[in-house]
């Protein structure tokens, strides 16, 4: 804004503060590009337009209280700066809310109580079945369940697992009378 | 909120006008309670209430309008204090003989109001018609709120006194 425009702005703002509605259009024409440019330099384009409009509305809402002995330009930019601050705070709050919602929506990585109970029941069943086997069969099945591969040929290991499972089923049937 | 940029000047204008009303409103709201001094003494409280409410509305409208209308209203309020307070003070503290002379005190208050307005410093580029319309209306209404104590005679005294104070002062001031 050049010195001429600044002087005109000062005069027109003083007139508007006094109640001269004829000064409205001049003040609008001078203030809107000023506020839009100032806000646009400090905020992202998506937020800048709304914040600039709100700042302009506030300038006119406070125009009657403008003290003509003060400089109009810093007074207007002060209102715009406050609006920038408000827009930033609003954006920060929105981001914080969005993060909170994402955290709430994320599935819980810890198992549910019913899953824990089911796993414990299965473990008990397996332990009971393994206790009925010979130690070498139990070791084979434990290695199979834990994805461990002993130093034997894969085909040999598969055969041992198959036998261990068959013996476990037989032992379970004899011990508990069930097909489980 | 309407985000349409085309509507922005209209929104700005509405915000400006609304803010001016909000600034004028406290004055308008404060006037009737202040004028309740007259209601306490008045034999015709209804008229005083009407006067003070009308005064509040008028002052708010002039202050909202601004410029010389607003300046005139402020000057009129100050000028109207004399004719408003004189009869109230006499009625409250004066002897019965003085109370019978109430219209004269209304006249004296009117003279004081007229002189105050007539001798005020003239401003450059002022809209004298607007200033005087607002100032006279507000001063006379404020005075009337007090002078109802003396009835129609009090109002007549106020009007005559106001003219007697303002007209010579205006006629004698340098061009």
PDB file of N, CA, C and O in Angstrom, chain A residues 79-126:
ATOM      1  N   UNK A  79      -6.269  -6.567  13.562  1.00  0.00           N
ATOM      2  CA  UNK A  79      -7.489  -7.387  13.557  1.00  0.00           C
ATOM      3  C   UNK A  79      -7.276  -8.629  12.691  1.00  0.00           C
ATOM      4  O   UNK A  79      -7.647  -9.743  13.059  1.00  0.00           O
ATOM      5  N   UNK A  80      -6.625  -8.423  11.521  1.00  0.00           N
ATOM      6  CA  UNK A  80      -6.371  -9.565  10.628  1.00  0.00           C
ATOM      7  C   UNK A  80      -5.423 -10.571  11.291  1.00  0.00           C
ATOM      8  O   UNK A  80      -5.623 -11.782  11.177  1.00  0.00           O
ATOM      9  N   UNK A  81      -4.418 -10.066  11.994  1.00  0.00           N
ATOM     10  CA  UNK A  81      -3.462 -10.955  12.672  1.00  0.00           C
ATOM     11  C   UNK A  81      -4.160 -11.781  13.737  1.00  0.00           C
ATOM     12  O   UNK A  81      -3.879 -12.967  13.916  1.00  0.00           O
ATOM     13  N   UNK A  82      -5.067 -11.157  14.438  1.00  0.00           N
ATOM     14  CA  UNK A  82      -5.822 -11.883  15.459  1.00  0.00           C
ATOM     15  C   UNK A  82      -6.644 -12.994  14.812  1.00  0.00           C
ATOM     16  O   UNK A  82      -6.750 -14.099  15.334  1.00  0.00           O
ATOM     17  N   UNK A  83      -7.206 -12.678  13.634  1.00  0.00           N
ATOM     18  CA  UNK A  83      -8.008 -13.678  12.929  1.00  0.00           C
ATOM     19  C   UNK A  83      -7.139 -14.834  12.437  1.00  0.00           C
ATOM     20  O   UNK A  83      -7.569 -15.993  12.458  1.00  0.00           O
ATOM     21  N   UNK A  84      -5.922 -14.513  12.026  1.00  0.00           N
ATOM     22  CA  UNK A  84      -4.981 -15.569  11.609  1.00  0.00           C
ATOM     23  C   UNK A  84      -4.701 -16.491  12.793  1.00  0.00           C
ATOM     24  O   UNK A  84      -4.714 -17.715  12.664  1.00  0.00           O
ATOM     25  N   UNK A  85      -4.472 -15.897  13.928  1.00  0.00           N
ATOM     26  CA  UNK A  85      -4.190 -16.674  15.137  1.00  0.00           C
ATOM     27  C   UNK A  85      -5.381 -17.579  15.476  1.00  0.00           C
ATOM     28  O   UNK A  85      -5.228 -18.759  15.798  1.00  0.00           O
ATOM     29  N   UNK A  86      -6.584 -16.996  15.378  1.00  0.00           N
ATOM     30  CA  UNK A  86      -7.792 -17.776  15.659  1.00  0.00           C
ATOM     31  C   UNK A  86      -7.924 -18.947  14.687  1.00  0.00           C
ATOM     32  O   UNK A  86      -8.247 -20.062  15.083  1.00  0.00           O
ATOM     33  N   UNK A  87      -7.657 -18.679  13.392  1.00  0.00           N
ATOM     34  CA  UNK A  87      -7.772 -19.743  12.378  1.00  0.00           C
ATOM     35  C   UNK A  87      -6.743 -20.841  12.644  1.00  0.00           C
ATOM     36  O   UNK A  87      -7.050 -22.027  12.500  1.00  0.00           O
ATOM     37  N   UNK A  88      -5.553 -20.456  13.048  1.00  0.00           N
ATOM     38  CA  UNK A  88      -4.518 -21.459  13.348  1.00  0.00           C
ATOM     39  C   UNK A  88      -4.908 -22.319  14.543  1.00  0.00           C
ATOM     40  O   UNK A  88      -4.732 -23.533  14.537  1.00  0.00           O
ATOM     41  N   UNK A  89      -5.428 -21.665  15.561  1.00  0.00           N
ATOM     42  CA  UNK A  89      -5.860 -22.422  16.754  1.00  0.00           C
ATOM     43  C   UNK A  89      -6.980 -23.400  16.387  1.00  0.00           C
ATOM     44  O   UNK A  89      -6.984 -24.542  16.829  1.00  0.00           O
ATOM     45  N   UNK A  90      -7.916 -22.905  15.551  1.00  0.00           N
ATOM     46  CA  UNK A  90      -9.035 -23.744  15.141  1.00  0.00           C
ATOM     47  C   UNK A  90      -8.523 -24.967  14.364  1.00  0.00           C
ATOM     48  O   UNK A  90      -8.961 -26.087  14.586  1.00  0.00           O
ATOM     49  N   UNK A  91      -7.559 -24.725  13.460  1.00  0.00           N
ATOM     50  CA  UNK A  91      -6.989 -25.800  12.655  1.00  0.00           C
ATOM     51  C   UNK A  91      -6.267 -26.811  13.546  1.00  0.00           C
ATOM     52  O   UNK A  91      -6.381 -28.024  13.351  1.00  0.00           O
ATOM     53  N   UNK A  92      -5.532 -26.294  14.552  1.00  0.00           N
ATOM     54  CA  UNK A  92      -4.795 -27.183  15.447  1.00  0.00           C
ATOM     55  C   UNK A  92      -5.767 -28.071  16.249  1.00  0.00           C
ATOM     56  O   UNK A  92      -5.568 -29.262  16.389  1.00  0.00           O
ATOM     57  N   UNK A  93      -6.852 -27.426  16.713  1.00  0.00           N
ATOM     58  CA  UNK A  93      -7.850 -28.196  17.458  1.00  0.00           C
ATOM     59  C   UNK A  93      -8.485 -29.266  16.578  1.00  0.00           C
ATOM     60  O   UNK A  93      -8.717 -30.391  17.011  1.00  0.00           O
ATOM     61  N   UNK A  94      -8.762 -28.903  15.304  1.00  0.00           N
ATOM     62  CA  UNK A  94      -9.374 -29.853  14.372  1.00  0.00           C
ATOM     63  C   UNK A  94      -8.446 -31.049  14.175  1.00  0.00           C
ATOM     64  O   UNK A  94      -8.872 -32.185  14.145  1.00  0.00           O
ATOM     65  N   UNK A  95      -7.135 -30.749  14.047  1.00  0.00           N
ATOM     66  CA  UNK A  95      -6.162 -31.830  13.837  1.00  0.00           C
ATOM     67  C   UNK A  95      -6.098 -32.741  15.067  1.00  0.00           C
ATOM     68  O   UNK A  95      -6.068 -33.949  14.949  1.00  0.00           O
ATOM     69  N   UNK A  96      -6.106 -32.099  16.235  1.00  0.00           N
ATOM     70  CA  UNK A  96      -6.052 -32.896  17.470  1.00  0.00           C
ATOM     71  C   UNK A  96      -7.290 -33.780  17.599  1.00  0.00           C
ATOM     72  O   UNK A  96      -7.189 -34.942  17.981  1.00  0.00           O
ATOM     73  N   UNK A  97      -8.460 -33.227  17.236  1.00  0.00           N
ATOM     74  CA  UNK A  97      -9.691 -34.009  17.285  1.00  0.00           C
ATOM     75  C   UNK A  97      -9.621 -35.180  16.321  1.00  0.00           C
ATOM     76  O   UNK A  97     -10.050 -36.291  16.633  1.00  0.00           O
ATOM     77  N   UNK A  98      -9.072 -34.919  15.113  1.00  0.00           N
ATOM     78  CA  UNK A  98      -8.974 -35.972  14.103  1.00  0.00           C
ATOM     79  C   UNK A  98      -8.072 -37.098  14.593  1.00  0.00           C
ATOM     80  O   UNK A  98      -8.361 -38.283  14.414  1.00  0.00           O
ATOM     81  N   UNK A  99      -6.961 -36.751  15.247  1.00  0.00           N
ATOM     82  CA  UNK A  99      -6.038 -37.765  15.778  1.00  0.00           C
ATOM     83  C   UNK A  99      -6.742 -38.593  16.846  1.00  0.00           C
ATOM     84  O   UNK A  99      -6.656 -39.816  16.858  1.00  0.00           O
ATOM     85  N   UNK A 100      -7.466 -37.927  17.724  1.00  0.00           N
ATOM     86  CA  UNK A 100      -8.171 -38.641  18.795  1.00  0.00           C
ATOM     87  C   UNK A 100      -9.174 -39.626  18.208  1.00  0.00           C
ATOM     88  O   UNK A 100      -9.281 -40.764  18.666  1.00  0.00           O
ATOM     89  N   UNK A 101      -9.902 -39.170  17.156  1.00  0.00           N
ATOM     90  CA  UNK A 101     -10.898 -40.051  16.542  1.00  0.00           C
ATOM     91  C   UNK A 101     -10.232 -41.260  15.905  1.00  0.00           C
ATOM     92  O   UNK A 101     -10.725 -42.385  15.987  1.00  0.00           O
ATOM     93  N   UNK A 102      -9.047 -41.066  15.257  1.00  0.00           N
ATOM     94  CA  UNK A 102      -8.326 -42.174  14.626  1.00  0.00           C
ATOM     95  C   UNK A 102      -7.884 -43.177  15.679  1.00  0.00           C
ATOM     96  O   UNK A 102      -7.997 -44.390  15.490  1.00  0.00           O
ATOM     97  N   UNK A 103      -7.407 -42.643  16.784  1.00  0.00           N
ATOM     98  CA  UNK A 103      -6.949 -43.543  17.848  1.00  0.00           C
ATOM     99  C   UNK A 103      -8.095 -44.370  18.405  1.00  0.00           C
ATOM    100  O   UNK A 103      -7.946 -45.547  18.691  1.00  0.00           O
ATOM    101  N   UNK A 104      -9.281 -43.704  18.516  1.00  0.00           N
ATOM    102  CA  UNK A 104     -10.435 -44.422  19.040  1.00  0.00           C
ATOM    103  C   UNK A 104     -10.898 -45.495  18.056  1.00  0.00           C
ATOM    104  O   UNK A 104     -11.346 -46.566  18.462  1.00  0.00           O
ATOM    105  N   UNK A 105     -10.787 -45.175  16.746  1.00  0.00           N
ATOM    106  CA  UNK A 105     -11.278 -46.106  15.733  1.00  0.00           C
ATOM    107  C   UNK A 105     -10.309 -47.273  15.506  1.00  0.00           C
ATOM    108  O   UNK A 105     -10.699 -48.312  14.975  1.00  0.00           O
ATOM    109  N   UNK A 106      -9.038 -47.180  15.897  1.00  0.00           N
ATOM    110  CA  UNK A 106      -8.035 -48.219  15.632  1.00  0.00           C
ATOM    111  C   UNK A 106      -8.361 -49.470  16.443  1.00  0.00           C
ATOM    112  O   UNK A 106      -8.663 -49.381  17.625  1.00  0.00           O
ATOM    113  N   UNK A 107      -8.283 -50.664  15.801  1.00  0.00           N
ATOM    114  CA  UNK A 107      -8.587 -51.877  16.563  1.00  0.00           C
ATOM    115  C   UNK A 107      -7.537 -52.122  17.642  1.00  0.00           C
ATOM    116  O   UNK A 107      -6.358 -51.829  17.441  1.00  0.00           O
ATOM    117  N   UNK A 108      -7.975 -52.697  18.727  1.00  0.00           N
ATOM    118  CA  UNK A 108      -7.080 -52.958  19.847  1.00  0.00           C
ATOM    119  C   UNK A 108      -6.159 -54.140  19.495  1.00  0.00           C
ATOM    120  O   UNK A 108      -6.613 -55.175  19.048  1.00  0.00           O
ATOM    121  N   UNK A 109      -4.868 -53.937  19.681  1.00  0.00           N
ATOM    122  CA  UNK A 109      -3.916 -54.999  19.349  1.00  0.00           C
ATOM    123  C   UNK A 109      -3.894 -56.090  20.410  1.00  0.00           C
ATOM    124  O   UNK A 109      -3.518 -57.221  20.134  1.00  0.00           O
ATOM    125  N   UNK A 110      -4.287 -55.793  21.617  1.00  0.00           N
ATOM    126  CA  UNK A 110      -4.303 -56.800  22.678  1.00  0.00           C
ATOM    127  C   UNK A 110      -5.495 -57.728  22.474  1.00  0.00           C
ATOM    128  O   UNK A 110      -6.553 -57.282  22.045  1.00  0.00           O
ATOM    129  N   UNK A 111      -5.329 -59.019  22.768  1.00  0.00           N
ATOM    130  CA  UNK A 111      -6.457 -59.948  22.595  1.00  0.00           C
ATOM    131  C   UNK A 111      -7.564 -59.653  23.594  1.00  0.00           C
ATOM    132  O   UNK A 111      -7.319 -59.135  24.682  1.00  0.00           O
ATOM    133  N   UNK A 112      -8.804 -59.986  23.153  1.00  0.00           N
ATOM    134  CA  UNK A 112      -9.949 -59.778  24.043  1.00  0.00           C
ATOM    135  C   UNK A 112      -9.939 -60.844  25.134  1.00  0.00           C
ATOM    136  O   UNK A 112      -9.354 -61.935  24.961  1.00  0.00           O
ATOM    137  N   UNK A 113     -10.623 -60.633  26.242  1.00  0.00           N
ATOM    138  CA  UNK A 113     -10.626 -61.621  27.344  1.00  0.00           C
ATOM    139  C   UNK A 113     -11.114 -62.998  26.894  1.00  0.00           C
ATOM    140  O   UNK A 113     -10.581 -64.017  27.309  1.00  0.00           O
ATOM    141  N   UNK A 114     -12.143 -63.017  26.019  1.00  0.00           N
ATOM    142  CA  UNK A 114     -12.657 -64.340  25.596  1.00  0.00           C
ATOM    143  C   UNK A 114     -11.632 -65.080  24.734  1.00  0.00           C
ATOM    144  O   UNK A 114     -11.501 -66.314  24.800  1.00  0.00           O
ATOM    145  N   UNK A 115     -10.839 -64.282  23.928  1.00  0.00           N
ATOM    146  CA  UNK A 115      -9.788 -64.918  23.120  1.00  0.00           C
ATOM    147  C   UNK A 115      -8.701 -65.504  24.028  1.00  0.00           C
ATOM    148  O   UNK A 115      -8.185 -66.606  23.770  1.00  0.00           O
ATOM    149  N   UNK A 116      -8.352 -64.743  25.091  1.00  0.00           N
ATOM    150  CA  UNK A 116      -7.334 -65.217  26.032  1.00  0.00           C
ATOM    151  C   UNK A 116      -7.794 -66.523  26.683  1.00  0.00           C
ATOM    152  O   UNK A 116      -7.050 -67.512  26.759  1.00  0.00           O
ATOM    153  N   UNK A 117      -9.062 -66.559  27.090  1.00  0.00           N
ATOM    154  CA  UNK A 117      -9.598 -67.765  27.757  1.00  0.00           C
ATOM    155  C   UNK A 117      -9.567 -68.965  26.811  1.00  0.00           C
ATOM    156  O   UNK A 117      -9.206 -70.084  27.198  1.00  0.00           O
ATOM    157  N   UNK A 118      -9.936 -68.705  25.523  1.00  0.00           N
ATOM    158  CA  UNK A 118      -9.967 -69.785  24.542  1.00  0.00           C
ATOM    159  C   UNK A 118      -8.557 -70.349  24.304  1.00  0.00           C
ATOM    160  O   UNK A 118      -8.347 -71.572  24.241  1.00  0.00           O
ATOM    161  N   UNK A 119      -7.579 -69.428  24.203  1.00  0.00           N
ATOM    162  CA  UNK A 119      -6.197 -69.846  23.976  1.00  0.00           C
ATOM    163  C   UNK A 119      -5.697 -70.684  25.154  1.00  0.00           C
ATOM    164  O   UNK A 119      -5.048 -71.726  24.957  1.00  0.00           O
ATOM    165  N   UNK A 120      -6.038 -70.241  26.365  1.00  0.00           N
ATOM    166  CA  UNK A 120      -5.596 -70.997  27.557  1.00  0.00           C
ATOM    167  C   UNK A 120      -6.193 -72.410  27.566  1.00  0.00           C
ATOM    168  O   UNK A 120      -5.536 -73.383  27.904  1.00  0.00           O
ATOM    169  N   UNK A 121      -7.462 -72.489  27.169  1.00  0.00           N
ATOM    170  CA  UNK A 121      -8.144 -73.792  27.142  1.00  0.00           C
ATOM    171  C   UNK A 121      -7.463 -74.731  26.134  1.00  0.00           C
ATOM    172  O   UNK A 121      -7.207 -75.911  26.417  1.00  0.00           O
ATOM    173  N   UNK A 122      -7.119 -74.149  24.957  1.00  0.00           N
ATOM    174  CA  UNK A 122      -6.447 -74.945  23.926  1.00  0.00           C
ATOM    175  C   UNK A 122      -5.075 -75.416  24.420  1.00  0.00           C
ATOM    176  O   UNK A 122      -4.699 -76.577  24.219  1.00  0.00           O
ATOM    177  N   UNK A 123      -4.360 -74.469  25.057  1.00  0.00           N
ATOM    178  CA  UNK A 123      -3.026 -74.825  25.572  1.00  0.00           C
ATOM    179  C   UNK A 123      -3.127 -75.962  26.586  1.00  0.00           C
ATOM    180  O   UNK A 123      -2.299 -76.888  26.592  1.00  0.00           O
ATOM    181  N   UNK A 124      -4.149 -75.877  27.444  1.00  0.00           N
ATOM    182  CA  UNK A 124      -4.317 -76.938  28.445  1.00  0.00           C
ATOM    183  C   UNK A 124      -4.582 -78.291  27.777  1.00  0.00           C
ATOM    184  O   UNK A 124      -4.054 -79.316  28.171  1.00  0.00           O
ATOM    185  N   UNK A 125      -5.426 -78.228  26.728  1.00  0.00           N
ATOM    186  CA  UNK A 125      -5.764 -79.448  25.995  1.00  0.00           C
ATOM    187  C   UNK A 125      -4.503 -80.050  25.363  1.00  0.00           C
ATOM    188  O   UNK A 125      -4.233 -81.259  25.476  1.00  0.00           O
ATOM    189  N   UNK A 126      -3.698 -79.203  24.730  1.00  0.00           N
ATOM    190  CA  UNK A 126      -2.477 -79.671  24.062  1.00  0.00           C
ATOM    191  C   UNK A 126      -1.501 -80.248  25.094  1.00  0.00           C
ATOM    192  O   UNK A 126      -0.932 -81.336  24.898  1.00  0.00           O
TER     193      UNK A 126
END
